[in-house]
Tab-separated table of C-alpha atoms in Angstrom:
chain	number	residue	atom	x	y	z
A	1	MET	CA	0.934	6.969	2.299
A	2	SER	CA	0.142	10.473	1.237
A	3	ALA	CA	-1.934	11.561	-1.738
A	4	SER	CA	0.428	14.497	-1.999
A	5	HIS	CA	0.567	14.379	-5.860
A	6	HIS	CA	-2.519	16.759	-5.951
A	7	THR	CA	-0.414	19.837	-5.109
A	8	GLN	CA	2.646	21.062	-7.252
A	9	ARG	CA	5.769	21.406	-5.162
A	10	ALA	CA	9.472	20.963	-6.226
A	11	LEU	CA	10.052	18.986	-2.998
A	12	ALA	CA	8.134	17.080	-0.264
A	13	LEU	CA	10.409	16.383	2.627
A	14	PRO	CA	9.732	14.789	4.958
A	15	ARG	CA	6.982	12.425	3.944
A	16	LEU	CA	3.960	11.372	6.050
A	17	ALA	CA	5.462	8.012	6.720
A	18	VAL	CA	8.813	9.304	7.890
A	19	ALA	CA	7.134	11.744	10.272
A	20	VAL	CA	4.523	8.936	11.530
A	21	ALA	CA	7.618	6.558	12.282
A	22	THR	CA	9.406	9.449	14.145
A	23	VAL	CA	6.331	9.822	16.273
A	24	ALA	CA	6.429	6.041	16.968
A	25	LEU	CA	9.916	5.999	17.901
A	26	GLY	CA	9.663	8.995	20.079
A	27	ALA	CA	6.728	7.355	21.879
A	28	VAL	CA	7.765	3.704	22.444
A	29	ALA	CA	11.131	1.798	22.113
A	30	CYS	CA	11.334	-0.901	19.358
A	31	SER	CA	10.736	-4.101	21.195
A	32	SER	CA	11.736	-6.386	18.292
A	33	GLY	CA	15.019	-7.155	16.389
A	34	GLY	CA	15.489	-6.946	12.748
A	35	GLY	CA	17.851	-6.236	9.927
A	36	SER	CA	18.606	-2.859	8.338
A	37	ALA	CA	17.169	-1.733	4.891
A	38	THR	CA	19.091	-1.394	1.901
A	39	SER	CA	18.548	0.254	-1.512
A	40	ALA	CA	20.708	0.275	-4.576
A	41	PRO	CA	20.238	1.041	-8.330
A	42	SER	CA	19.669	-1.555	-11.025
A	43	SER	CA	17.861	-1.972	-14.202
A	44	LYS	CA	14.186	-2.277	-14.938
A	45	ALA	CA	12.033	-4.162	-17.425
A	46	SER	CA	8.248	-4.551	-17.124
A	47	SER	CA	6.590	-8.112	-16.980
A	48	GLU	CA	3.248	-9.115	-18.249
A	49	PRO	CA	1.372	-11.859	-16.178
A	50	SER	CA	-0.766	-14.421	-17.956
A	51	SER	CA	-4.445	-14.298	-18.417
A	52	ARG	CA	-6.784	-15.101	-15.334
A	53	PRO	CA	-8.002	-18.524	-15.186
A	54	SER	CA	-9.776	-18.657	-11.778
A	55	THR	CA	-10.085	-16.798	-8.466
A	56	GLN	CA	-9.162	-20.049	-6.428
A	57	ALA	CA	-6.037	-19.697	-4.543
A	58	THR	CA	-4.037	-22.380	-2.537
A	59	ALA	CA	-1.609	-20.997	0.187
A	60	THR	CA	1.753	-22.013	0.121
A	61	THR	CA	4.742	-21.310	2.370
A	62	ALA	CA	7.504	-22.634	0.122
A	63	THR	CA	10.455	-20.411	-0.612
A	64	PRO	CA	10.776	-19.392	-4.227
A	65	ALA	CA	14.040	-20.894	-5.613
A	66	ALA	CA	15.104	-17.448	-6.956
A	67	SER	CA	14.545	-15.764	-3.570
A	68	THR	CA	17.240	-15.091	-0.785
A	69	ILE	CA	16.778	-14.386	2.802
A	70	VAL	CA	18.229	-11.064	4.051
A	71	PRO	CA	20.379	-11.768	6.976
A	72	ASP	CA	19.287	-10.695	10.677
A	73	SER	CA	15.758	-9.743	9.213
A	74	ALA	CA	13.691	-11.965	11.339
A	75	LEU	CA	11.803	-10.244	14.130
A	76	SER	CA	11.421	-11.267	17.889
A	77	GLY	CA	8.477	-10.193	19.980
A	78	PRO	CA	5.028	-9.489	18.663
A	79	GLY	CA	6.263	-9.414	15.042
A	80	ALA	CA	8.085	-12.622	14.978
A	81	PHE	CA	5.152	-14.276	13.070
A	82	LEU	CA	6.130	-12.081	9.936
A	83	GLY	CA	9.257	-14.112	9.301
A	84	PRO	CA	12.472	-12.973	7.712
A	85	VAL	CA	12.630	-10.522	4.865
A	86	ARG	CA	13.276	-12.215	1.478
A	87	GLN	CA	14.372	-10.636	-1.915
A	88	ILE	CA	13.421	-11.877	-5.386
A	89	PRO	CA	14.532	-10.375	-8.722
A	90	VAL	CA	11.451	-8.741	-10.413
A	91	GLY	CA	11.999	-6.820	-13.748
A	92	GLY	CA	15.563	-5.582	-13.283
A	93	ILE	CA	15.199	-4.625	-9.462
A	94	LYS	CA	15.182	-6.834	-6.156
A	95	ILE	CA	11.890	-6.562	-4.140
A	96	GLY	CA	11.982	-7.362	-0.501
A	97	TYR	CA	8.926	-9.141	1.089
A	98	ARG	CA	7.703	-11.155	3.941
A	99	GLN	CA	5.116	-13.930	3.858
A	100	PHE	CA	2.965	-15.230	6.697
A	101	GLY	CA	-0.415	-16.860	7.484
A	102	SER	CA	-2.587	-19.580	5.830
A	103	GLY	CA	-5.445	-19.454	3.641
A	104	PRO	CA	-6.134	-17.659	0.145
A	105	GLU	CA	-3.431	-15.537	-1.203
A	106	LEU	CA	-3.505	-11.487	-0.072
A	107	ILE	CA	-0.853	-9.297	-1.175
A	108	MET	CA	-0.810	-5.811	0.536
A	109	VAL	CA	0.529	-2.595	-1.157
A	110	MET	CA	1.735	0.161	0.916
A	111	GLY	CA	1.364	3.821	0.067
A	112	ASP	CA	3.581	6.795	-0.557
A	113	THR	CA	7.142	6.018	0.731
A	114	GLY	CA	5.750	3.807	3.361
A	115	THR	CA	7.443	0.618	3.975
A	116	MET	CA	6.453	-2.991	5.268
A	117	SER	CA	7.055	-1.627	8.702
A	118	ASP	CA	4.354	0.892	8.470
A	119	TRP	CA	1.699	-1.929	8.390
A	120	THR	CA	0.652	-2.549	12.022
A	121	VAL	CA	1.131	-5.980	13.781
A	122	ASP	CA	-2.386	-5.915	14.771
A	123	LEU	CA	-3.841	-5.486	11.293
A	124	LEU	CA	-1.364	-7.964	9.889
A	125	SER	CA	-2.014	-10.838	12.584
A	126	GLN	CA	-5.799	-10.485	11.917
A	127	LEU	CA	-5.398	-10.909	8.102
A	128	GLY	CA	-2.945	-13.743	8.760
A	129	ARG	CA	-5.596	-15.781	10.362
A	130	HIS	CA	-7.648	-15.741	7.183
A	131	TYR	CA	-4.919	-15.405	4.409
A	132	HIS	CA	-1.595	-16.361	3.177
A	133	VAL	CA	-0.120	-12.673	3.125
A	134	THR	CA	2.607	-11.257	1.092
A	135	ILE	CA	3.705	-7.664	2.223
A	136	PHE	CA	6.599	-5.871	0.337
A	137	ASP	CA	8.459	-2.705	-0.160
A	138	ASN	CA	7.741	-0.572	-3.430
A	139	ARG	CA	10.685	0.298	-5.439
A	140	GLY	CA	13.528	2.217	-3.798
A	141	VAL	CA	11.898	1.608	-0.246
A	142	GLY	CA	13.277	-0.381	2.482
A	143	TYR	CA	14.438	-3.612	1.360
A	144	THR	CA	13.618	-3.117	-2.501
A	145	THR	CA	16.288	-1.719	-4.922
A	146	ASP	CA	15.588	0.876	-7.699
A	147	ASP	CA	16.702	1.866	-11.102
A	148	THR	CA	17.051	5.754	-10.765
A	149	SER	CA	17.676	5.940	-14.609
A	150	VAL	CA	14.073	5.708	-15.354
A	151	PRO	CA	11.248	7.834	-13.936
A	152	ASP	CA	9.200	6.293	-11.027
A	153	THR	CA	5.371	6.333	-11.897
A	154	ILE	CA	2.396	4.613	-10.422
A	155	ALA	CA	2.120	2.574	-13.521
A	156	LEU	CA	5.743	1.380	-13.087
A	157	MET	CA	5.072	0.361	-9.577
A	158	ALA	CA	1.954	-1.562	-10.760
A	159	ASP	CA	4.218	-3.299	-13.205
A	160	ASP	CA	6.416	-4.233	-10.064
A	161	THR	CA	3.460	-5.631	-8.190
A	162	ALA	CA	2.276	-7.805	-11.040
A	163	GLY	CA	5.968	-8.923	-11.633
A	164	LEU	CA	6.186	-9.823	-8.080
A	165	ILE	CA	2.945	-11.679	-7.981
A	166	LYS	CA	4.315	-13.711	-11.102
A	167	ALA	CA	7.761	-14.191	-9.486
A	168	LEU	CA	6.199	-15.573	-6.347
A	169	GLY	CA	3.765	-17.904	-8.193
A	170	LEU	CA	0.865	-16.539	-6.510
A	171	PRO	CA	-2.397	-17.795	-7.851
A	172	HIS	CA	-4.454	-14.590	-8.425
A	173	PRO	CA	-4.236	-13.121	-5.158
A	174	THR	CA	-6.682	-10.414	-3.627
A	175	LEU	CA	-4.656	-7.191	-3.618
A	176	LEU	CA	-5.095	-4.842	-0.806
A	177	GLY	CA	-3.728	-1.392	-1.364
A	178	TRP	CA	-3.743	1.669	0.900
A	179	SER	CA	-3.564	5.282	-0.211
A	180	MET	CA	-0.954	5.434	-3.123
A	181	GLY	CA	-1.181	1.524	-2.699
A	182	GLY	CA	-4.812	1.641	-3.523
A	183	GLU	CA	-3.925	3.690	-6.742
A	184	ILE	CA	-1.056	1.046	-7.397
A	185	GLY	CA	-3.895	-1.626	-6.993
A	186	LEU	CA	-6.321	0.084	-9.124
A	187	THR	CA	-3.687	0.482	-11.686
A	188	VAL	CA	-2.964	-3.098	-11.726
A	189	ALA	CA	-6.576	-3.760	-12.109
A	190	ALA	CA	-6.697	-1.597	-14.958
A	191	LEU	CA	-3.473	-2.557	-16.694
A	192	HIS	CA	-2.609	-6.001	-15.409
A	193	PRO	CA	-6.122	-7.399	-14.707
A	194	GLY	CA	-5.084	-11.049	-15.077
A	195	ALA	CA	-2.551	-10.760	-12.414
A	196	ILE	CA	-5.231	-10.618	-9.411
A	197	GLY	CA	-8.464	-12.238	-8.426
A	198	ALA	CA	-9.945	-9.454	-6.453
A	199	LEU	CA	-9.023	-5.804	-5.393
A	200	VAL	CA	-9.499	-3.979	-2.147
A	201	SER	CA	-8.595	-0.359	-2.581
A	202	THR	CA	-8.762	2.124	0.479
A	203	GLY	CA	-7.911	5.803	0.401
A	204	GLY	CA	-7.021	5.837	-3.378
A	205	ASP	CA	-8.023	7.771	-6.425
A	206	LEU	CA	-8.042	7.146	-10.208
A	207	GLY	CA	-5.603	10.038	-10.996
A	208	GLY	CA	-5.752	12.252	-13.966
A	209	SER	CA	-8.484	14.752	-14.411
A	210	GLN	CA	-11.143	12.665	-12.569
A	211	ALA	CA	-9.570	12.837	-9.152
A	212	VAL	CA	-10.823	14.840	-6.342
A	213	ASN	CA	-7.756	16.851	-5.194
A	214	THR	CA	-6.533	16.779	-1.653
A	215	PRO	CA	-7.433	20.271	-0.194
A	216	PRO	CA	-4.398	22.706	-0.835
A	217	ALA	CA	-3.970	23.629	2.890
A	218	VAL	CA	-3.785	19.754	3.593
A	219	ALA	CA	-1.434	18.990	0.688
A	220	GLU	CA	0.793	22.066	1.755
A	221	GLU	CA	0.831	20.375	5.486
A	222	LEU	CA	1.674	17.113	4.045
A	223	ASN	CA	4.569	18.219	2.131
A	224	SER	CA	5.988	20.820	4.351
A	225	PRO	CA	9.332	19.938	6.134
A	226	LYS	CA	8.068	21.918	9.133
A	227	THR	CA	5.092	19.571	9.737
A	228	THR	CA	5.786	17.598	12.919
A	229	GLY	CA	4.712	13.973	13.589
A	230	PRO	CA	1.746	14.896	15.760
A	231	GLN	CA	0.449	17.143	13.038
A	232	MET	CA	0.642	14.223	10.482
A	233	MET	CA	-1.365	12.197	12.996
A	234	ASP	CA	-4.023	14.689	12.984
A	235	LEU	CA	-4.267	14.240	9.088
A	236	LEU	CA	-4.630	10.377	9.736
A	237	PHE	CA	-7.208	10.208	12.352
A	238	PRO	CA	-10.060	12.400	13.312
A	239	ALA	CA	-9.733	14.346	16.420
A	240	ASP	CA	-11.937	12.168	18.564
A	241	ALA	CA	-10.093	9.092	17.585
A	242	THR	CA	-7.496	9.410	20.402
A	243	ALA	CA	-7.608	5.800	21.510
A	244	ALA	CA	-6.975	4.563	17.999
A	245	ARG	CA	-4.299	7.091	17.393
A	246	THR	CA	-2.309	5.998	20.542
A	247	ALA	CA	-2.912	2.425	19.514
A	248	TYR	CA	-1.403	3.078	15.928
A	249	ILE	CA	1.748	4.782	17.342
A	250	LYS	CA	2.624	1.814	19.712
A	251	GLN	CA	1.842	-0.541	16.940
A	252	LEU	CA	4.429	1.149	14.701
A	253	GLY	CA	6.932	1.031	17.395
A	254	LEU	CA	6.699	-2.972	17.376
A	255	ILE	CA	8.685	-3.273	14.173
A	256	PRO	CA	12.022	-1.510	13.493
A	257	PRO	CA	11.471	1.227	10.658
A	258	GLU	CA	13.153	0.765	7.364
A	259	LYS	CA	15.278	3.213	5.549
A	260	VAL	CA	13.712	5.614	2.938
A	261	SER	CA	16.382	7.920	1.234
A	262	ASP	CA	15.753	11.540	0.244
A	263	GLU	CA	16.131	10.349	-3.373
A	264	THR	CA	13.248	7.879	-3.023
A	265	LEU	CA	11.102	10.635	-1.259
A	266	LEU	CA	11.671	12.769	-4.200
A	267	ARG	CA	10.998	9.995	-6.803
A	268	GLN	CA	7.842	8.866	-5.309
A	269	TYR	CA	6.658	12.538	-4.967
A	270	GLN	CA	7.191	12.879	-8.733
A	271	ALA	CA	5.332	9.596	-9.333
A	272	GLY	CA	2.501	11.065	-7.512
A	273	GLN	CA	2.701	14.376	-9.346
A	274	ALA	CA	2.876	12.310	-12.776
A	275	TYR	CA	-0.374	10.319	-11.679
A	276	GLY	CA	-2.160	13.654	-11.627
A	277	SER	CA	-1.926	13.699	-15.262
A	278	PHE	CA	-1.995	9.964	-15.941
A	279	GLU	CA	-5.493	8.848	-17.644
A	280	GLY	CA	-4.629	5.180	-18.227
A	281	THR	CA	-6.072	3.905	-14.890
A	282	TRP	CA	-9.369	5.781	-15.785
A	283	ASP	CA	-9.355	4.683	-19.329
A	284	LYS	CA	-8.817	0.879	-18.782
A	285	LEU	CA	-10.572	0.309	-15.520
A	286	PRO	CA	-14.014	-0.433	-16.998
A	287	ASP	CA	-12.585	-3.202	-18.922
A	288	SER	CA	-11.631	-5.035	-15.718
A	289	THR	CA	-13.864	-7.789	-14.761
A	290	ILE	CA	-12.420	-8.593	-11.142
A	291	PRO	CA	-14.730	-7.918	-8.089
A	292	MET	CA	-13.523	-4.648	-6.249
A	293	LEU	CA	-14.039	-3.559	-2.826
A	294	ILE	CA	-13.634	0.266	-2.516
A	295	THR	CA	-13.337	1.726	0.849
A	296	ASN	CA	-12.703	5.134	2.378
A	297	GLY	CA	-13.011	7.175	5.601
A	298	SER	CA	-15.848	9.576	5.630
A	299	LEU	CA	-13.670	12.232	7.406
A	300	ASP	CA	-10.507	11.515	5.123
A	301	GLU	CA	-8.680	14.746	4.596
A	302	ILE	CA	-5.753	13.295	2.437
A	303	THR	CA	-7.937	11.509	0.006
A	304	PRO	CA	-11.404	13.054	-0.138
A	305	PRO	CA	-14.259	10.528	0.058
A	306	GLY	CA	-15.658	11.417	-3.104
A	307	ASN	CA	-13.033	9.561	-5.036
A	308	ALA	CA	-14.271	6.206	-3.676
A	309	SER	CA	-17.781	7.003	-5.336
A	310	ILE	CA	-15.960	7.926	-8.630
A	311	ILE	CA	-14.009	4.589	-8.617
A	312	THR	CA	-17.109	2.579	-7.725
A	313	ALA	CA	-19.086	4.246	-10.749
A	314	ARG	CA	-16.181	3.733	-13.046
A	315	ALA	CA	-15.449	0.052	-12.381
A	316	LYS	CA	-17.973	-2.704	-13.465
A	317	HIS	CA	-17.809	-4.848	-10.453
A	318	ALA	CA	-17.156	-2.735	-7.434
A	319	LYS	CA	-18.840	-2.401	-3.997
A	320	LEU	CA	-18.494	0.928	-2.054
A	321	VAL	CA	-18.255	0.861	1.769
A	322	MET	CA	-17.844	4.147	3.605
A	323	PHE	CA	-16.511	4.135	7.073
A	324	PRO	CA	-18.173	6.946	9.079
A	325	ASP	CA	-16.226	8.817	11.498
A	326	ALA	CA	-12.894	7.542	10.238
A	327	GLY	CA	-10.102	9.339	8.412
A	328	HIS	CA	-7.256	8.430	6.082
A	329	ALA	CA	-6.030	5.358	8.520
A	330	MET	CA	-9.602	3.854	8.694
A	331	LEU	CA	-8.360	0.229	8.223
A	332	VAL	CA	-6.299	0.572	11.415
A	333	GLN	CA	-8.746	2.799	13.040
A	334	ASP	CA	-11.451	0.130	12.714
A	335	SER	CA	-9.180	-2.800	11.855
A	336	GLY	CA	-11.582	-5.562	13.241
A	337	GLN	CA	-14.589	-4.196	11.205
A	338	PHE	CA	-12.218	-3.750	8.066
A	339	VAL	CA	-10.912	-7.346	8.262
A	340	SER	CA	-14.470	-8.759	8.687
A	341	LEU	CA	-15.439	-6.669	5.654
A	342	VAL	CA	-12.397	-7.881	3.484
A	343	THR	CA	-13.089	-11.491	4.579
A	344	GLN	CA	-16.737	-11.304	3.569
A	345	PHE	CA	-16.031	-9.659	0.437
A	346	THR	CA	-13.399	-12.208	-0.834
A	347	THR	CA	-15.717	-15.229	0.193
A	348	ALA	CA	-18.672	-13.729	-1.658
A	349	SER	CA	-16.287	-13.406	-4.577
A	350	GLY	CA	-15.411	-17.114	-4.639
A	351	ILE	CA	-12.088	-16.720	-3.238
A	352	GLU	CA	-11.574	-19.716	-0.619
């Protein structure tokens, strides 16, 4: 979830997702069952989706023939609606995902070292009332394997995302990305514009020399192994958002956390570092004609809100919405307002 690529460090352990999960587990007991996560090396080859014919999307609950269900991965309790984890081959790795809900297709991309379990049940249930939702683990995280013989990059994870969309046969979904997931989404829009029908990016930036960097003190706190879970929560939420913070911790406790290895933590840190000198997203984004909703918390300490204005100015069909008095976790801090905004945006974009 973090934007830690804006500081130069040799190692960044533990990461934001790990520390927040620790807080959640310390505050509440996991009330639902679930399988354990695995990660294993394999090979990688990129995929190129076909050109975009339409933004019309038809939801489907059919299981792709090439996918397999992960044993004991179905949840009980509040997260039962998420269904079991499935894995499907994509470009030489296996991507773990869940699907639920009904309506137009929506695929959600999590941030730096975050897993599917880091989305809150509340946000997912709200979105599932309007969309057929796909959530998944990025390479090396949780239920998704990796190929450690190649460097991990934002562009590579954008390839993975476009490949997953193709493998699942999703008809030009809306892509919703948070933090590094927003950066992956922007890179999909720039490098694979035919894969998606619309983009919602929150808390991301365009990388390269154009990005507004995370303040050094914040970046150091994000990457320090001495930073505690409560300190991480201070970076996600404004000081006066105590109710939202408490609700977020309880929500995280509803889904068992997935595994993230030290190797993956380091590889995603390096991917973030490389994005700081990658100009491909900036260069190609103006060529993308898909509608984009760019959001950010006005008090975001991790991804300075000035990035949202830069993205909006660079894209041809982008709308900017700033959430006042919200931090990096604005999409869960103001989830009702956020979901309403997303549904209005996709309807206005002709996605039904």
